[in-house]
Coordinates of C-alpha atoms and ligand atoms in Angstrom, one line a residue:
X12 CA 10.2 -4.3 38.4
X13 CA 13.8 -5.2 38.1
X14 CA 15.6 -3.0 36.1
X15 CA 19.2 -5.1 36.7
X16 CA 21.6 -5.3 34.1
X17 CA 22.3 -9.7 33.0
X18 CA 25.9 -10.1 32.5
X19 CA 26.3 -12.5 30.1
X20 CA 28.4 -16.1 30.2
X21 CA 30.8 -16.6 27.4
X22 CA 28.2 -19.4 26.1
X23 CA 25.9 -16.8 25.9
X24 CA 28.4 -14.6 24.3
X25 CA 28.9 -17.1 21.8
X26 CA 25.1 -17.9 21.2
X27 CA 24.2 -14.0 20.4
X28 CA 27.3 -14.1 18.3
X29 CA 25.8 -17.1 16.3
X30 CA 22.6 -16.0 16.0
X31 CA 23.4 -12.4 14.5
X32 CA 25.5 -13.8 12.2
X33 CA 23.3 -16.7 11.1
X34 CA 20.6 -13.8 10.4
X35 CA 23.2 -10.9 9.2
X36 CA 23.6 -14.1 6.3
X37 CA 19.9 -15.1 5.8
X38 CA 18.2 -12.0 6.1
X39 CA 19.7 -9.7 3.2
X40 CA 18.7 -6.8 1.8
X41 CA 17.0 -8.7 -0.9
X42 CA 14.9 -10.2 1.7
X43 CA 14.1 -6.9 3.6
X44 CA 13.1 -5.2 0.1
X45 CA 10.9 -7.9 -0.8
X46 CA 9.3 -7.9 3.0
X47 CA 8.2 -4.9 2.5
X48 CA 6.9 -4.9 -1.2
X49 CA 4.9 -8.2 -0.3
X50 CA 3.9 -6.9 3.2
X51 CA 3.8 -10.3 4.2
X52 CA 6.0 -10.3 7.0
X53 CA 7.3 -13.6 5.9
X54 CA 10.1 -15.3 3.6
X55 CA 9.7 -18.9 3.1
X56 CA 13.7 -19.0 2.5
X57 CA 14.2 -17.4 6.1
X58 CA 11.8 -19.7 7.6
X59 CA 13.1 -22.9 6.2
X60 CA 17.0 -21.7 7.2
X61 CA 15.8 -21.0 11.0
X62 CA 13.9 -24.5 10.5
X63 CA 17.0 -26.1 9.6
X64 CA 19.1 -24.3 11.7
X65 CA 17.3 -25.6 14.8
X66 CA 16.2 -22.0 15.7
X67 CA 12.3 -23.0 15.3
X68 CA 12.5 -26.1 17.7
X69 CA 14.7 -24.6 20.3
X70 CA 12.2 -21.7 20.3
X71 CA 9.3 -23.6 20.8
X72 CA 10.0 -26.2 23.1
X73 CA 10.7 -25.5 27.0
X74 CA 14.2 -25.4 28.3
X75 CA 13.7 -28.6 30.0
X76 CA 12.8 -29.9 26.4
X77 CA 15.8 -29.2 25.1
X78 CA 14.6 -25.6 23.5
X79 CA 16.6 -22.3 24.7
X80 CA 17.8 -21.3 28.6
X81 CA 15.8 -18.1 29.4
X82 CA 18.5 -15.9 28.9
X83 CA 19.4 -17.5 25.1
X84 CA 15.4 -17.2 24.3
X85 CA 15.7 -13.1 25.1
X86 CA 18.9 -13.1 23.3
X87 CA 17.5 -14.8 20.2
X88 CA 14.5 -12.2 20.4
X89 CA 16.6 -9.3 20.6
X90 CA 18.5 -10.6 17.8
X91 CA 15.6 -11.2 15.6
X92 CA 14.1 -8.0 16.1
X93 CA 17.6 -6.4 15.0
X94 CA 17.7 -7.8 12.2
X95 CA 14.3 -7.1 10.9
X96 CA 13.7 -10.5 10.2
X97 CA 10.5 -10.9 8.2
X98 CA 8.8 -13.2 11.9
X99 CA 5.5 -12.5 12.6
X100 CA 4.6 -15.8 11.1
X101 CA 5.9 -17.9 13.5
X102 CA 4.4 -16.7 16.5
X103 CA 1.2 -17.0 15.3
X104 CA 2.5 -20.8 13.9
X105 CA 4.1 -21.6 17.5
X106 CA 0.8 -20.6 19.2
X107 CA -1.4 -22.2 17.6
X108 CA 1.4 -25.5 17.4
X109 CA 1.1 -25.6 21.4
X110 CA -2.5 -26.2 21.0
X111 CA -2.4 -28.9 18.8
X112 CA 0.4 -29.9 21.3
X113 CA -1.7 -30.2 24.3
X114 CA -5.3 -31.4 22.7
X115 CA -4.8 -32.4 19.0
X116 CA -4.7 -35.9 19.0
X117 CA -1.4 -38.3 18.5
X118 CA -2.2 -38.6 14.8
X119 CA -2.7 -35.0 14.3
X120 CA 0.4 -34.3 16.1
X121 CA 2.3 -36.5 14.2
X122 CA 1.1 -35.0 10.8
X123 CA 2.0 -31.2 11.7
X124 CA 4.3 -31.0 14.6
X125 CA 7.6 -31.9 12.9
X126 CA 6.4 -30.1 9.7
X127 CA 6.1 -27.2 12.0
X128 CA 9.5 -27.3 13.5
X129 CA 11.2 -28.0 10.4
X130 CA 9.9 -24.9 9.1
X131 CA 7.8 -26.4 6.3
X132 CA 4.4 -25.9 8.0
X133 CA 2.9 -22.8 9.0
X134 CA -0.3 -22.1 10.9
X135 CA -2.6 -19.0 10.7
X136 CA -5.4 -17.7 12.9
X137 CA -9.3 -18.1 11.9
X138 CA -11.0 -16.3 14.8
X139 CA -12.2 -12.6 13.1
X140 CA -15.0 -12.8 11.0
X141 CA -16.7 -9.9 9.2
X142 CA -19.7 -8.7 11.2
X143 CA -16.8 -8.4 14.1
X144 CA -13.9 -9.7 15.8
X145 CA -13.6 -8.3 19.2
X146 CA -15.9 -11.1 20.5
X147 CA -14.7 -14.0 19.2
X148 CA -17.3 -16.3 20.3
X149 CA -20.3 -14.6 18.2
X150 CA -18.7 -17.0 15.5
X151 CA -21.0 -17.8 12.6
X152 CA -19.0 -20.0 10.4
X153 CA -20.9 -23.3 10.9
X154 CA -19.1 -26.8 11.3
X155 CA -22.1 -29.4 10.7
X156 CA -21.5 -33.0 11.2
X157 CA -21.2 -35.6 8.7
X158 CA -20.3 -39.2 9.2
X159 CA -16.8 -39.0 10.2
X160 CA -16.1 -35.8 9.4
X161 CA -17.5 -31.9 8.9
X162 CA -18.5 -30.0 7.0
X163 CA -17.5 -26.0 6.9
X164 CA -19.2 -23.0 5.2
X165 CA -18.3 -19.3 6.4
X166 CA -15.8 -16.4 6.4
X167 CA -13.1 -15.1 8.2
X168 CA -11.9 -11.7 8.1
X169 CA -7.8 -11.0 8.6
X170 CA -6.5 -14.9 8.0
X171 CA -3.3 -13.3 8.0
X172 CA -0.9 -15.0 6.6
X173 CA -3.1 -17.9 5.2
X174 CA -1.1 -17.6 1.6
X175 CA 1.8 -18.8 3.2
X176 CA 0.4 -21.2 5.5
X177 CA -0.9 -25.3 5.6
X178 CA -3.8 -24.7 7.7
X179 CA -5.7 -22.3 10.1
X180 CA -7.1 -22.7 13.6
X181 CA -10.1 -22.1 13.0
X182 CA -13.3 -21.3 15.7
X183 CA -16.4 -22.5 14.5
X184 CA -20.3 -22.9 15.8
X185 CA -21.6 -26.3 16.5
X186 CA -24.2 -25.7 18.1
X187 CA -26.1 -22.3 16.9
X188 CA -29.0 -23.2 20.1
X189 CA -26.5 -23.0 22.7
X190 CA -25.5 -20.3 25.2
X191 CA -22.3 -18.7 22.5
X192 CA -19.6 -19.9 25.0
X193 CA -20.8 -23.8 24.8
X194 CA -21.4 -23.4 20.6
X195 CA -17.7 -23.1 19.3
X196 CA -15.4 -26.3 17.9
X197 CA -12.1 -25.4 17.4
X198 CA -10.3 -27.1 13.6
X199 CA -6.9 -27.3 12.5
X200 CA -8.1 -27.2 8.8
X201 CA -5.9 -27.7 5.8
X202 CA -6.0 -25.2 3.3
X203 CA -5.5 -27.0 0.7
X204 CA -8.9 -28.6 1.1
X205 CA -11.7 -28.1 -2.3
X206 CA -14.1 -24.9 -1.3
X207 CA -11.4 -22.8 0.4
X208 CA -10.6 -19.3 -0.9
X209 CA -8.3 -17.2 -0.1
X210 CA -8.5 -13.3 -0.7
X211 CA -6.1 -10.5 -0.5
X212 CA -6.9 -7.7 1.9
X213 CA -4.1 -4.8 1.6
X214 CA -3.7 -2.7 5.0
X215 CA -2.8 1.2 5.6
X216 CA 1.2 -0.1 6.5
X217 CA 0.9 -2.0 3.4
X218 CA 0.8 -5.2 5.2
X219 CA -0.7 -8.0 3.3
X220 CA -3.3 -9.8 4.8
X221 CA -6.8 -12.2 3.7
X222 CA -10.5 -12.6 3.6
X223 CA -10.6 -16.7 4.1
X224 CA -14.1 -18.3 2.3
X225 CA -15.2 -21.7 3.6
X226 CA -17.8 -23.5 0.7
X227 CA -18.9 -27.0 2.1
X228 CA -15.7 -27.7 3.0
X229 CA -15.4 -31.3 4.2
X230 CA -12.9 -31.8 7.0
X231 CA -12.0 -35.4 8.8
X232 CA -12.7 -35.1 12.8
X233 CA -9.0 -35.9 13.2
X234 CA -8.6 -32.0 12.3
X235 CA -11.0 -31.0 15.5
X236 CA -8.8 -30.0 18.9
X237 CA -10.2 -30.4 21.8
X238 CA -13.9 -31.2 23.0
X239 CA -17.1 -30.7 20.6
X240 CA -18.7 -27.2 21.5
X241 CA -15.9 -27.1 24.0
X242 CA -13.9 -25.1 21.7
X243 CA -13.6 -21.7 24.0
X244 CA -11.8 -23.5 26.8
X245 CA -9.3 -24.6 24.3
X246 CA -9.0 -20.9 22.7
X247 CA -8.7 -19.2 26.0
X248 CA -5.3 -20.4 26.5
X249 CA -3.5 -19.1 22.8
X250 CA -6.0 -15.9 23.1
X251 CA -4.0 -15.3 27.2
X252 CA -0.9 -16.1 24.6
X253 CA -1.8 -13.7 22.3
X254 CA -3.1 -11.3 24.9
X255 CA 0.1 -11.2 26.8
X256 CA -1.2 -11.9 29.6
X257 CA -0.4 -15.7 30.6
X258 CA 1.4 -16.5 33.6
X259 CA 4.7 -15.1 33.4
X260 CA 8.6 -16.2 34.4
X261 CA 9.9 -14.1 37.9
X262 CA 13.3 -14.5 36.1
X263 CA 13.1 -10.7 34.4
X264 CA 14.0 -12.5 31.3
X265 CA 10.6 -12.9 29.6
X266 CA 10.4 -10.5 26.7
X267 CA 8.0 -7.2 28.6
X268 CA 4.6 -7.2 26.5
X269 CA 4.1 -8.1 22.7
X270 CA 4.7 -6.2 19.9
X271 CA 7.9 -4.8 21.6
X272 CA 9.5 -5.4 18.2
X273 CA 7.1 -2.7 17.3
X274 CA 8.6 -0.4 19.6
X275 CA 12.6 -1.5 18.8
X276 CA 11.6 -0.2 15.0
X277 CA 10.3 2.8 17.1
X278 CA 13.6 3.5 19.4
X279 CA 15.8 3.1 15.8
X280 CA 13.5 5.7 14.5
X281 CA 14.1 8.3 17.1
X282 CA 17.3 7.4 17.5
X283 CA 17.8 8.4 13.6
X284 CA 16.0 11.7 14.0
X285 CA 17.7 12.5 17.0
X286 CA 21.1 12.2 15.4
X287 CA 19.8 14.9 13.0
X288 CA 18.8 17.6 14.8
X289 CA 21.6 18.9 15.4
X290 CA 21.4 23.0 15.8
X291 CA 17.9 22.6 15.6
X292 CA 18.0 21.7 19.6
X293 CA 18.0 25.0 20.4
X294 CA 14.6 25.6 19.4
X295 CA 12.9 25.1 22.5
X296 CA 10.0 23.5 21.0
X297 CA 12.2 21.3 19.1
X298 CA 14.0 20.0 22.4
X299 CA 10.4 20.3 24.4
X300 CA 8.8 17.7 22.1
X301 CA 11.8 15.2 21.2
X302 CA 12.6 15.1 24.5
X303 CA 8.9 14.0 25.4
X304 CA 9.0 12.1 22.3
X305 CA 11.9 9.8 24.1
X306 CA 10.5 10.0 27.5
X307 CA 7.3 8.4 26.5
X308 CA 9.1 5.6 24.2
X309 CA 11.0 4.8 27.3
X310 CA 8.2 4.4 29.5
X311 CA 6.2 1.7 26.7
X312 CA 9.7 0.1 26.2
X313 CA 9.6 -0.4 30.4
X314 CA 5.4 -1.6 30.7
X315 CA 4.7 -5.2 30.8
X316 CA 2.3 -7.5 30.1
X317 CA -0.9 -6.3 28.7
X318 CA -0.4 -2.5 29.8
X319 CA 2.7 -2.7 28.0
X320 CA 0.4 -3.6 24.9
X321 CA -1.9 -0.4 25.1
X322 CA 1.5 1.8 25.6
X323 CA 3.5 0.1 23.1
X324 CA 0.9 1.5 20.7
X325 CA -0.5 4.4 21.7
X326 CA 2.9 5.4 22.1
X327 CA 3.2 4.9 18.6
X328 CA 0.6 6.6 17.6
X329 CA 1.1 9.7 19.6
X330 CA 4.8 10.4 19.0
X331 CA 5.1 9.7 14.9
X332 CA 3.4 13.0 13.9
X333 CA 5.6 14.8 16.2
X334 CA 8.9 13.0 14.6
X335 CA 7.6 13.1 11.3
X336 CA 7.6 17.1 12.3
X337 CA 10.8 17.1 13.8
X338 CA 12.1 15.1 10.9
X339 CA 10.9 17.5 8.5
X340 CA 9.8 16.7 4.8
X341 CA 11.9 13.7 4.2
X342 CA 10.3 12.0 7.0
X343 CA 6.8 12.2 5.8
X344 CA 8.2 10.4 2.4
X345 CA 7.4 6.6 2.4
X346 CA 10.7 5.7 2.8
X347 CA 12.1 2.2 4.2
X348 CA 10.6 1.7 8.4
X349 CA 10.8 5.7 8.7
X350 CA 8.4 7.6 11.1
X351 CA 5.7 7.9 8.3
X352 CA 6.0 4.1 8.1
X353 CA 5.4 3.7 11.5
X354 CA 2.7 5.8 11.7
X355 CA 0.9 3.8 9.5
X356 CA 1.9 0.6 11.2
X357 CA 0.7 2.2 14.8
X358 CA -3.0 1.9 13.2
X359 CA -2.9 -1.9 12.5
X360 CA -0.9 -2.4 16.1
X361 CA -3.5 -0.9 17.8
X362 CA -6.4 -3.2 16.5
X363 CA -4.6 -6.9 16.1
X364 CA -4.7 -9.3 18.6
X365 CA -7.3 -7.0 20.7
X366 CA -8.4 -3.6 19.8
X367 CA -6.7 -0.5 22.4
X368 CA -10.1 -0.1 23.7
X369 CA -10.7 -4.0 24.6
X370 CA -7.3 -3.7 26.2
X371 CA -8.2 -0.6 28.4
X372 CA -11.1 -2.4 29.2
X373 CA -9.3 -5.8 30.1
X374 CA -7.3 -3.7 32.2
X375 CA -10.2 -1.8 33.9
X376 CA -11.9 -5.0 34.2
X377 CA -9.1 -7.4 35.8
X378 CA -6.3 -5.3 36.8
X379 CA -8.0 -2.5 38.4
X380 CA -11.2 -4.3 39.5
X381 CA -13.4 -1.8 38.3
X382 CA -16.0 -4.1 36.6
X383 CA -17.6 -4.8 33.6
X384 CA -18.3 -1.9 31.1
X385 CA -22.2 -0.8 30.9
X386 CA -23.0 0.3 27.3
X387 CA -26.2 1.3 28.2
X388 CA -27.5 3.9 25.8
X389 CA -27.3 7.3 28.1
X390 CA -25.1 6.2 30.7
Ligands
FAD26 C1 -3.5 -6.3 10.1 C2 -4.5 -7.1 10.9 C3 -4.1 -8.5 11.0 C4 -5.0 -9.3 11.7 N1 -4.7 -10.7 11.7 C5 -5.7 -11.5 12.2 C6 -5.5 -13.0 12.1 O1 -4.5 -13.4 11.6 N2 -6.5 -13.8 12.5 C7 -7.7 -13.3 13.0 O2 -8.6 -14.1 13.3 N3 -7.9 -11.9 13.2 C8 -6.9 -11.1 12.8 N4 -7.1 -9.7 12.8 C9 -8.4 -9.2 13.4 C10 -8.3 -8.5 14.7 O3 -8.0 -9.4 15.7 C11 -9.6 -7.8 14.9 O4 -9.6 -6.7 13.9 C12 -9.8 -7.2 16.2 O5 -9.9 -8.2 17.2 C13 -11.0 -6.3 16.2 O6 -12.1 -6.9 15.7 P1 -12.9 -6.1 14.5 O7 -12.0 -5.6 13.5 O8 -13.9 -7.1 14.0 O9 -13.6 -4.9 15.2 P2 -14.9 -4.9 16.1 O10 -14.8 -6.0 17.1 O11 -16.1 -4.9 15.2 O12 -14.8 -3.5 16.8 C14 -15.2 -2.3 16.2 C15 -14.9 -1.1 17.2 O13 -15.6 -1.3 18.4 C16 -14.7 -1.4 19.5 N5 -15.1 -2.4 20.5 C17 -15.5 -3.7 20.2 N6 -15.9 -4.3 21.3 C18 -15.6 -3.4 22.3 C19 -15.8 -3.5 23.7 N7 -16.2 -4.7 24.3 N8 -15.5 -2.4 24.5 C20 -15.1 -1.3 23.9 N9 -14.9 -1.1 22.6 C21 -15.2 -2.2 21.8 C22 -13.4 -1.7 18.9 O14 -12.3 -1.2 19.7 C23 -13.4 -1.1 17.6 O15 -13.0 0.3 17.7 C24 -6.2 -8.8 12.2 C25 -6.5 -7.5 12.1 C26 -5.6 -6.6 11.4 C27 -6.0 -5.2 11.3

């Protein structure tokens, strides 16, 4: 891994300068208060001001495009994650615009694409359904043709998001006779179409996601991206996206595994409760577990790619109870993104986007070549 320090251009000087103060005057402490009462992780104000502002294009599109240089795209990251911004909409919306980029159709593209970049459009994720989510493909929400269009009935567990969004991606079965690989048709449906229903669903963080309901709900074939039960190929690539583990830049610039804004909260927090130990540091146990407590943040803040994932959280998980200790009473109070906070938000980072043990098993699987799990009863 290169560890080497980027020294930064005066332009690039300049950008981060921009870009903190363009958020330092959008995201207030209005904005922050309300982020967490809503748990939405969202603020349609914020959004449309990056929209505006050019952020949201330059983002998305490749340098070459006319979107960020590498080096501006880690700055603007960084920045972001500074500031707290209410953001995890737009990664989701970004995703999921890249695959109507490369198999919606022109019309399609047409409709959403500016919308998107403008800020006005968002996109959520339709994958999970209740009876389970790890394997996406089991999908039971049934698309059944009619005339020129579909028609959709089933449910989706964790549309996160879907309140504030225009549509969701969303996998369904075609083809209930076929192998489950060859059954799924992927849909960028509008949700504003008659028999959808959306439903609150309140997590331990206090995040704010949705139970989607789909009643006959008809939707043109101009929504459908990509191939008729030739939906999986097409997911594959935003699941390596959401995965983390799609080809990456040799540049050292990319950002080192997702959910490292998870982790910045993290540093902040130990940083906070570090700067109030004080005397207390000559308690042995004390020192012996903050200094661990640092020692293993700094290892998940250096693992990439899809390890970095299973460290970033278990990382999170395993060192709040000992800062929420070290912190004493005041940090087991809810109490703004304190340790008890985070402890609560380790739970939900650990399942979304691929639970820890799907992870350790991706890992097992592809990185370390041990093959594929055997559940067999006994074994
Ligand atoms: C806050 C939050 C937001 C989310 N947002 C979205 C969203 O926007 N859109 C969306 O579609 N989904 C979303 N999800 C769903 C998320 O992706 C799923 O919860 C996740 O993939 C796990 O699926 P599941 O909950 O159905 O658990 P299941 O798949 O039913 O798993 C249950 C348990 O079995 C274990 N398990 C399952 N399969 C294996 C295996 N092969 N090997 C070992 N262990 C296994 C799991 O680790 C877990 O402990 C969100 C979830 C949360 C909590």
């Amino acid at each position: 891994m290169d560890f080497s320090e980027v020294t930064l251009s005066d332009e690039d000087r300049a950008f981060r300068d921009e870009v903190r103060e363009f958020l330092a005057s959008v995201v207030t402490d209005d904005v922050l208060r309300r982020d967490r009462e809503t748990g939405d992780n969202f603020d349609e104000q914020v959004h449309l001001a990056l929209g505006a502002a050019g952020y949201l294009e330059r983002d998305w599109r490749a340098e070459a495009d006319g979107g960020f240089t590498a080096v501006q795209r880690r700055i603007f990251e960084l920045e972001v994650s500074r500031a707290h911004t209410p953001w995890f909409h737009w990664p989701t919306t970004a995703m999921v615009a890249n695959a109507v980029d490369h198999f919606g159709s022109e019309e399609l593209k047409a409709e959403v694409l500016p919308h998107v970049l403008a800020g006005r459009c968002r996109l959520c994720l339709g994958y999970t359904e209740p009876e389970g989510g790890s394997d996406i493909a089991t999908c039971k929400t049934r698309a059944v043709r009619d005339g020129d269009g579909w028609i959709v009935n089933g449910s989706k567990m964790f549309t996160s998001n879907a309140h504030h969004a225009q549509y969701v991606y969303l996998v369904t079965n075609t083809d209930p006779n076929a192998p489950k690989h060859k059954s799924l048709t992927m849909f960028l449906l509008p949700l504003d179409s008659p028999g959808v229903e959306i439903q609150a669903l309140r997590t331990v963080d206090g995040d704010r996601t949705n139970i989607t309901y789909y009643s006959d709900v008809r939707v043109p074939d101009r929504y459908r991206i990509g191939p008729v039960n030739g939906g999986w190929g097409v997911l594959r690539e935003a699941l390596n996206a959401e995965h983390g583990t799609g080809e990456r830049a040799t540049d050292g610039l990319q950002k080192l595994a997702v959910m490292t804004e998870h982790a910045l909260l993290l540093a902040e927090e130990v940083d906070r409760i570090a700067g109030t130990v004080g005397e207390r540091l000559d308690d042995g146990s004390v020192a012996y577990r903050l200094g661990r407590s640092i020692a293993r943040l700094e290892a998940a803040l250096s693992t990439p790619e899809m390890f970095g994932r299973v460290a970033i959280a278990q990382t999170m998980r395993d060192i709040t109870p000992e800062l929420m200790d070290i912190g004493g009473t005041r940090s087991a109070v809810p109490e703004g993104l304190n340790a008890e906070y985070l402890f609560r938000l380790s739970l939900p980072t650990g399942i979304y986007g691929g639970t820890l043990d799907v992870f350790r098993n991706m890992i097992a699987q592809h990185a370390l070549g041990l093959g594929r799990p055997n559940y067999t009863p006994g074994r």
